[in-house]
Every structure is written in structure tokens, then in C-alpha cells.
Amino acid sequence: MKRIRTRHIIAAPPETVWAVLSDFGAYAEWNPLNICAEGEPREGARVRMRFVDAGGGKGKVIAQTVTVTACEPGGRLEWVGHIPLLFTGRHFFELAPAEGGTELLHGEDLSGLVPMLFSAERVARQKAAYEAMNLALE
């Protein structure tokens, strides 16, 4: 399994950060990684997403339908996407009150055959893309 983790402090309360993060319809306006999301932010919902394959380094856009597996307002948002036998990605955001605003933990757990082949360079590019999304969310 490959794990990607980023942390970022946002100078806004968790409720404000949550309002932006859970507004899937507005992702195209600000999100450099998940450039389109169509669906509802509720547990069990199926959401059509388009995202940049930042780890690949060529800006390829991938379309995938994911399932929201956690939706705790002001706390945690998580979805899972997969290609059977090849790839499963559990992408998540955790928000916690912090001095000066919100601490954001943003990451993904990648499992299956394909992630095992990811180079350290690819994982580093993916992490950089998550950090860019964190800044855009801010």
C-alpha cells in the first residue's frame, strides 16, 4: 500500500473550510486536482469526478465514479474509487480546530497492483498536487 499525507493550517474555522470542501459543484472554480465533481456529499453517494493524474506528471485527466464513504460535517470527508483488481484509492480530508483556524489532514491510501508499481518520484508528484489543492482550498 502507498500512503500520501499532507498537513496544512487554514486561517478559517472548520465549518467554513467544510462549506468549501463539501460544495462539489464548485470544485471546477478552485480545485486544481479534482477539477469536477457531480453528486452529493453524503455517505453512500456515488459522485462522478474528473481529476488530474498529477502523479503521472503529464496532466492527464481521469474520469471516475467514486463512492462517498464518510461525510461528517466539519470533520471528515472521504471517498473511494477503484478499478477492480488493479487499483483502489481511499481519498480523505480531516478537519480539526487549531489555533488560528483549521488543521487539514489530506491524504490517500492507494492499494492494488498499480500503486505497488508507483515510483517514489510519482508519489512525490502526487503529494505536491495534494499540497497545491490544500493551498487552493485555503
C-alpha positions as a printed Julia matrix, in Angstrom:
138×3 Matrix{Float64}:
   0.0    0.0     0.0
   1.13   3.56   -0.75
   0.13   6.32    1.67
   0.15  10.01    0.92
  -0.29  12.51    3.77
  -0.25  16.29    3.82
  -1.0   18.75    6.63
  -1.95  22.37    6.28
  -3.26  25.1     8.58
  -6.07  27.2     7.12
  -6.92  30.53    8.74
 -10.66  29.83    8.9
 -12.85  27.76   11.22
 -13.6   24.11   10.3
 -17.21  24.97    9.38
 -16.02  27.48    6.77
 -13.47  25.06    5.32
 -16.12  22.33    5.29
 -18.53  24.55    3.34
 -15.98  24.9     0.52
 -14.75  21.29    0.63
 -18.24  19.79    0.54
 -19.51  22.02   -2.3
 -18.73  19.56   -5.08
 -20.44  21.74   -7.68
 -17.86  24.49   -7.15
 -14.75  22.3    -7.47
 -14.21  23.44  -11.07
 -13.85  27.03   -9.8
 -10.96  26.45   -7.4
  -9.69  22.89   -7.26
  -6.54  22.15   -9.3
  -6.67  18.39   -8.56
 -10.33  17.31   -8.52
 -11.44  19.55  -11.37
 -15.05  18.37  -11.5
 -17.35  16.6    -9.05
 -21.01  15.86   -9.74
 -23.05  14.44   -6.9
 -23.9   14.93   -3.26
 -21.54  14.98   -0.29
 -23.33  12.31    1.73
 -22.27   8.88    2.86
 -23.08   6.25    0.25
 -23.47   8.75   -2.6
 -21.92   7.99   -5.97
 -20.07  11.03   -7.32
 -18.76  11.45  -10.85
 -15.32  13.03  -10.69
 -12.68  14.2   -13.07
  -9.24  14.59  -11.61
  -5.75  15.31  -12.81
  -3.39  12.34  -12.67
  -0.73  14.51  -11.06
   1.47  11.56  -10.19
   1.82  10.72  -13.87
   3.36  14.13  -14.49
   1.61  14.7   -17.83
  -1.61  16.36  -16.62
  -3.81  13.55  -17.92
  -7.43  13.89  -16.78
  -9.14  10.78  -15.46
 -12.89  10.33  -15.1
 -14.12   8.01  -12.37
 -17.2    7.49  -10.26
 -16.33   7.32   -6.57
 -18.38   6.42   -3.5
 -18.51   8.77   -0.52
 -17.62   6.61    2.49
 -17.52   9.29    5.2
 -19.25  12.64    5.41
 -19.03  14.19    8.87
 -19.73  17.94    8.56
 -16.82  19.97    9.86
 -14.83  16.78   10.45
 -14.15  14.2     7.74
 -14.88  13.72    4.06
 -13.74  10.55    2.33
 -14.39   8.78   -0.94
 -13.2    5.58   -2.54
 -12.62   4.91   -6.2
 -11.37   1.71   -7.75
 -10.68  -0.36  -10.8
 -11.26  -3.99   -9.72
  -8.04  -5.91   -9.03
  -5.85  -3.08  -10.29
  -6.38  -0.1    -8.04
  -8.25   1.25   -5.01
  -7.81   4.77   -3.72
  -9.26   5.98   -0.43
  -9.01   9.8    -0.57
  -9.77  11.76    2.6
  -9.81  15.12    4.31
  -9.88  15.52    8.1
 -10.56  18.91    9.67
  -9.73  19.79   13.27
  -9.86  23.08   15.15
  -6.4   24.58   15.53
  -5.02  27.8    16.88
  -5.7   30.33   14.18
  -8.19  28.2    12.26
  -8.31  24.63   10.98
  -5.73  21.89   10.69
  -6.31  19.96    7.48
  -5.03  16.41    7.1
  -5.39  15.49    3.42
  -4.3   12.17    2.03
  -4.93   8.96    0.21
  -4.3    5.27    0.73
  -3.58   3.53   -2.56
  -3.74  -0.24   -2.84
  -3.86  -2.89   -5.51
  -1.45  -3.87   -8.25
  -0.96  -0.49   -9.93
   0.0    1.54   -6.8
   2.62  -1.05   -5.93
   4.37  -0.07   -9.16
   4.38   3.66   -8.31
   7.87   5.11   -8.08
   8.95   7.39   -5.25
   9.03  10.21   -7.81
   5.4    9.58   -8.81
   4.29   9.56   -5.17
   6.19  12.83   -4.59
   4.41  14.45   -7.56
   1.07  13.25   -6.21
   1.85  14.67   -2.77
   2.81  18.02   -4.34
  -0.56  18.08   -6.13
  -2.36  17.47   -2.83
  -0.41  20.34   -1.27
  -1.44  22.58   -4.18
  -5.05  21.62   -3.55
  -4.62  22.47    0.14
  -3.39  25.95   -0.8
  -6.28  26.43   -3.23
  -8.74  25.34   -0.53
  -7.24  27.94    1.78
